[in-house]
């Protein structure tokens, strides 16, 4: 996709704050610090459209980014950060659930996992949750630049096995810093929008 325009529409903590747009939406879920914001920046070829932070648990709202007035990329709050209170975790869970239940524009929820680590219990729960809503179950394995090219398939096998993914094609390796598979991610997004 040729990016002519990309902007942050709104950061929403409540349903009544969601943007009143009718364009298709693709949402990204994943634990804190997995690289959702970095991926969005790489996709739109901007350094800091989505704010990144070395501090996990930074995204505590649902952030809507519009691309070319044609679709919204949606950054869901990161989960699984230990220093966040139980009440806060529950609040994030409800926030995500409300979004999944109230957004007719939502075409797919894509899970991001760190390629270097086997998906944890929260990743497994989130993946099962995504699948239970009827979504395909695409996974983007981030931070692929942190391991050698030869090691990637081994790590992908672990992700595939842990999340019980049958089709290897549902997993895309990705690196925001090296722009690895940005085109592949756009192909996926464009196919999802066309398919719906």
CSV table of C-alpha atoms in Angstrom, one decimal:
chain,number,residue,atom,x,y,z
A,1,UNK,CA,0.0,0.0,0.0
A,2,UNK,CA,1.2,3.5,-0.8
A,3,UNK,CA,0.9,5.6,2.3
A,4,UNK,CA,-0.3,9.1,1.4
A,5,UNK,CA,-1.7,9.9,4.9
A,6,UNK,CA,-1.6,8.5,8.4
A,7,UNK,CA,-2.8,10.0,11.6
A,8,UNK,CA,-3.8,9.2,15.1
A,9,UNK,CA,-7.6,9.6,15.2
A,10,UNK,CA,-8.2,9.2,18.9
A,11,UNK,CA,-7.1,7.4,22.0
A,12,UNK,CA,-10.3,5.9,23.5
A,13,UNK,CA,-10.9,4.5,27.0
A,14,UNK,CA,-14.6,4.1,26.5
A,15,UNK,CA,-17.0,3.0,23.8
A,16,UNK,CA,-18.5,6.5,23.4
A,17,UNK,CA,-15.0,7.8,22.5
A,18,UNK,CA,-14.6,5.5,19.5
A,19,UNK,CA,-14.2,7.4,16.3
A,20,UNK,CA,-17.4,7.6,14.2
A,21,UNK,CA,-15.7,6.2,11.1
A,22,UNK,CA,-17.2,3.4,8.9
A,23,UNK,CA,-13.9,2.3,7.3
A,24,UNK,CA,-12.7,-1.3,8.0
A,25,UNK,CA,-10.5,-1.8,11.1
A,26,UNK,CA,-7.7,-4.3,11.8
A,27,UNK,CA,-6.8,-4.6,15.5
A,28,UNK,CA,-3.5,-5.7,17.0
A,29,UNK,CA,-3.3,-7.4,20.3
A,30,UNK,CA,-0.3,-8.5,22.3
A,31,UNK,CA,1.4,-8.3,25.6
A,32,UNK,CA,3.1,-5.1,26.8
A,33,UNK,CA,6.3,-4.2,24.9
A,34,UNK,CA,5.8,-6.8,22.2
A,35,UNK,CA,6.1,-4.1,19.5
A,36,UNK,CA,2.6,-3.2,18.4
A,37,UNK,CA,3.4,0.6,18.3
A,38,UNK,CA,6.7,-0.1,16.5
A,39,UNK,CA,4.9,-2.3,14.0
A,40,UNK,CA,2.3,0.4,13.2
A,41,UNK,CA,5.0,3.0,12.7
A,42,UNK,CA,6.9,0.6,10.3
A,43,UNK,CA,3.7,-0.1,8.4
A,44,UNK,CA,2.9,3.6,7.8
A,45,UNK,CA,6.6,4.5,7.4
A,46,UNK,CA,6.6,7.0,10.2
A,47,UNK,CA,9.1,7.1,13.2
A,48,UNK,CA,6.7,8.2,15.9
A,49,UNK,CA,3.1,8.2,14.8
A,50,UNK,CA,2.4,5.5,17.4
A,51,UNK,CA,4.2,6.3,20.6
A,52,UNK,CA,6.7,3.6,21.6
A,53,UNK,CA,8.1,3.2,25.1
A,54,UNK,CA,10.8,1.2,26.8
A,55,UNK,CA,8.3,1.0,29.7
A,56,UNK,CA,5.9,-1.9,29.4
A,57,UNK,CA,2.2,-1.2,30.0
A,58,UNK,CA,2.3,2.3,28.3
A,59,UNK,CA,-0.7,1.8,26.0
A,60,UNK,CA,-3.6,1.9,28.4
A,61,UNK,CA,-6.2,3.0,25.8
A,62,UNK,CA,-7.4,1.8,22.5
A,63,UNK,CA,-5.6,3.8,19.9
A,64,UNK,CA,-7.1,4.3,16.4
A,65,UNK,CA,-4.8,5.2,13.5
A,66,UNK,CA,-6.3,6.1,10.2
A,67,UNK,CA,-4.4,5.3,7.0
A,68,UNK,CA,-5.3,7.0,3.7
A,69,UNK,CA,-8.9,7.6,4.9
A,70,UNK,CA,-9.3,4.0,3.8
A,71,UNK,CA,-8.9,1.9,7.0
A,72,UNK,CA,-8.0,2.1,10.7
A,73,UNK,CA,-5.2,0.2,12.4
A,74,UNK,CA,-6.2,-0.3,16.0
A,75,UNK,CA,-3.6,-0.7,18.8
A,76,UNK,CA,-5.2,-2.6,21.8
A,77,UNK,CA,-3.8,-2.2,25.3
A,78,UNK,CA,-0.9,-4.5,26.1
A,79,UNK,CA,-1.6,-7.2,28.7
A,80,UNK,CA,0.5,-9.2,31.1
A,81,UNK,CA,2.6,-6.5,32.7
A,82,UNK,CA,3.3,-7.6,36.3
A,83,UNK,CA,3.5,-4.1,37.9
A,84,UNK,CA,0.0,-3.2,36.9
A,85,UNK,CA,-2.7,-3.8,39.6
A,86,UNK,CA,-5.3,-6.5,39.3
A,87,UNK,CA,-8.0,-3.8,39.0
A,88,UNK,CA,-6.1,-2.2,36.1
A,89,UNK,CA,-5.7,-5.5,34.4
A,90,UNK,CA,-9.4,-6.3,34.7
A,91,UNK,CA,-10.2,-2.8,33.3
A,92,UNK,CA,-8.0,-3.4,30.3
A,93,UNK,CA,-9.7,-6.8,29.7
A,94,UNK,CA,-13.1,-5.2,29.8
A,95,UNK,CA,-12.0,-2.5,27.5
A,96,UNK,CA,-10.8,-5.0,24.9
A,97,UNK,CA,-13.9,-7.1,25.3
A,98,UNK,CA,-16.2,-4.1,24.8
A,99,UNK,CA,-14.2,-3.1,21.7
A,100,UNK,CA,-14.5,-6.7,20.2
A,101,UNK,CA,-18.2,-6.7,21.0
A,102,UNK,CA,-19.1,-3.2,19.8
A,103,UNK,CA,-17.3,-2.6,16.6
A,104,UNK,CA,-19.0,-3.7,13.3
A,105,UNK,CA,-16.0,-2.1,11.4
A,106,UNK,CA,-13.6,-4.7,12.9
A,107,UNK,CA,-12.5,-7.2,10.3
A,108,UNK,CA,-9.7,-9.1,12.1
A,109,UNK,CA,-7.8,-9.1,15.3
A,110,UNK,CA,-4.1,-10.1,14.8
A,111,UNK,CA,-2.0,-11.3,17.7
A,112,UNK,CA,1.6,-10.2,18.1
A,113,UNK,CA,4.1,-12.3,20.0
A,114,UNK,CA,7.9,-11.9,20.5
A,115,UNK,CA,9.6,-14.5,18.3
A,116,UNK,CA,12.3,-15.1,20.9
A,117,UNK,CA,10.0,-16.5,23.6
A,118,UNK,CA,7.3,-19.2,23.6
A,119,UNK,CA,3.9,-17.6,23.9
A,120,UNK,CA,3.0,-17.3,27.6
A,121,UNK,CA,-0.3,-18.1,29.3
A,122,UNK,CA,-1.7,-14.6,28.5
A,123,UNK,CA,-0.8,-15.0,24.9
A,124,UNK,CA,-2.5,-18.4,24.8
A,125,UNK,CA,-5.6,-17.0,26.4
A,126,UNK,CA,-5.7,-14.0,24.1
A,127,UNK,CA,-5.3,-16.3,21.0
A,128,UNK,CA,-8.1,-18.5,22.2
A,129,UNK,CA,-10.2,-15.4,22.9
A,130,UNK,CA,-9.6,-14.1,19.3
A,131,UNK,CA,-10.5,-17.5,17.8
A,132,UNK,CA,-13.6,-17.7,20.0
A,133,UNK,CA,-14.8,-14.4,18.4
A,134,UNK,CA,-14.6,-16.1,15.0
A,135,UNK,CA,-11.4,-14.4,13.8
A,136,UNK,CA,-8.9,-16.4,11.7
A,137,UNK,CA,-6.0,-16.4,14.1
A,138,UNK,CA,-3.2,-14.6,12.4
A,139,UNK,CA,0.0,-14.1,14.4
A,140,UNK,CA,2.9,-11.7,13.8
A,141,UNK,CA,6.1,-12.8,15.4
A,142,UNK,CA,7.9,-9.5,16.2
A,143,UNK,CA,11.6,-8.7,16.8
A,144,UNK,CA,12.9,-11.2,14.3
A,145,UNK,CA,16.0,-9.1,13.9
A,146,UNK,CA,17.1,-10.2,17.4
A,147,UNK,CA,17.7,-13.8,16.2
A,148,UNK,CA,19.6,-15.2,13.3
A,149,UNK,CA,17.7,-16.0,10.0
A,150,UNK,CA,18.6,-19.6,10.4
A,151,UNK,CA,17.0,-19.8,13.8
A,152,UNK,CA,13.7,-18.3,12.8
A,153,UNK,CA,11.9,-21.4,11.7
A,154,UNK,CA,12.8,-23.2,15.0
A,155,UNK,CA,11.2,-20.4,17.0
A,156,UNK,CA,8.2,-20.2,14.7
A,157,UNK,CA,7.7,-24.0,15.3
A,158,UNK,CA,7.5,-23.3,19.1
A,159,UNK,CA,4.9,-20.5,18.5
A,160,UNK,CA,2.9,-22.8,16.2
A,161,UNK,CA,2.9,-25.7,18.7
A,162,UNK,CA,2.2,-23.5,21.8
A,163,UNK,CA,-0.8,-21.7,20.2
A,164,UNK,CA,-1.9,-24.9,18.4
A,165,UNK,CA,-1.8,-23.3,15.0
A,166,UNK,CA,-2.3,-25.8,12.2
A,167,UNK,CA,-1.4,-23.6,9.3
A,168,UNK,CA,2.1,-22.2,9.3
A,169,UNK,CA,1.0,-19.5,6.8
A,170,UNK,CA,-1.0,-17.8,9.6
A,171,UNK,CA,2.3,-16.7,11.1
A,172,UNK,CA,4.4,-13.8,9.7
A,173,UNK,CA,7.9,-13.1,11.0
A,174,UNK,CA,8.4,-9.3,11.4
A,175,UNK,CA,11.0,-6.8,12.4
A,176,UNK,CA,10.1,-3.1,12.7
A,177,UNK,CA,13.8,-1.9,12.8
A,178,UNK,CA,14.7,-3.9,9.6
A,179,UNK,CA,11.2,-3.4,8.0
A,180,UNK,CA,11.2,-7.2,7.5
A,181,UNK,CA,7.9,-8.3,6.0
A,182,UNK,CA,6.2,-4.9,6.0
A,183,UNK,CA,4.9,-5.8,2.5
A,184,UNK,CA,3.7,-9.2,3.6
A,185,UNK,CA,1.7,-7.5,6.5
A,186,UNK,CA,0.2,-5.1,4.1
A,187,UNK,CA,-0.8,-7.9,1.7
A,188,UNK,CA,-2.5,-9.6,4.7
A,189,UNK,CA,-4.3,-6.4,5.7
A,190,UNK,CA,-5.4,-5.6,2.2
A,191,UNK,CA,-6.7,-9.2,1.7
A,192,UNK,CA,-8.6,-9.1,4.9
A,193,UNK,CA,-10.3,-5.8,3.9
A,194,UNK,CA,-11.1,-7.1,0.4
A,195,UNK,CA,-12.4,-10.4,1.8
A,196,UNK,CA,-14.9,-8.6,4.0
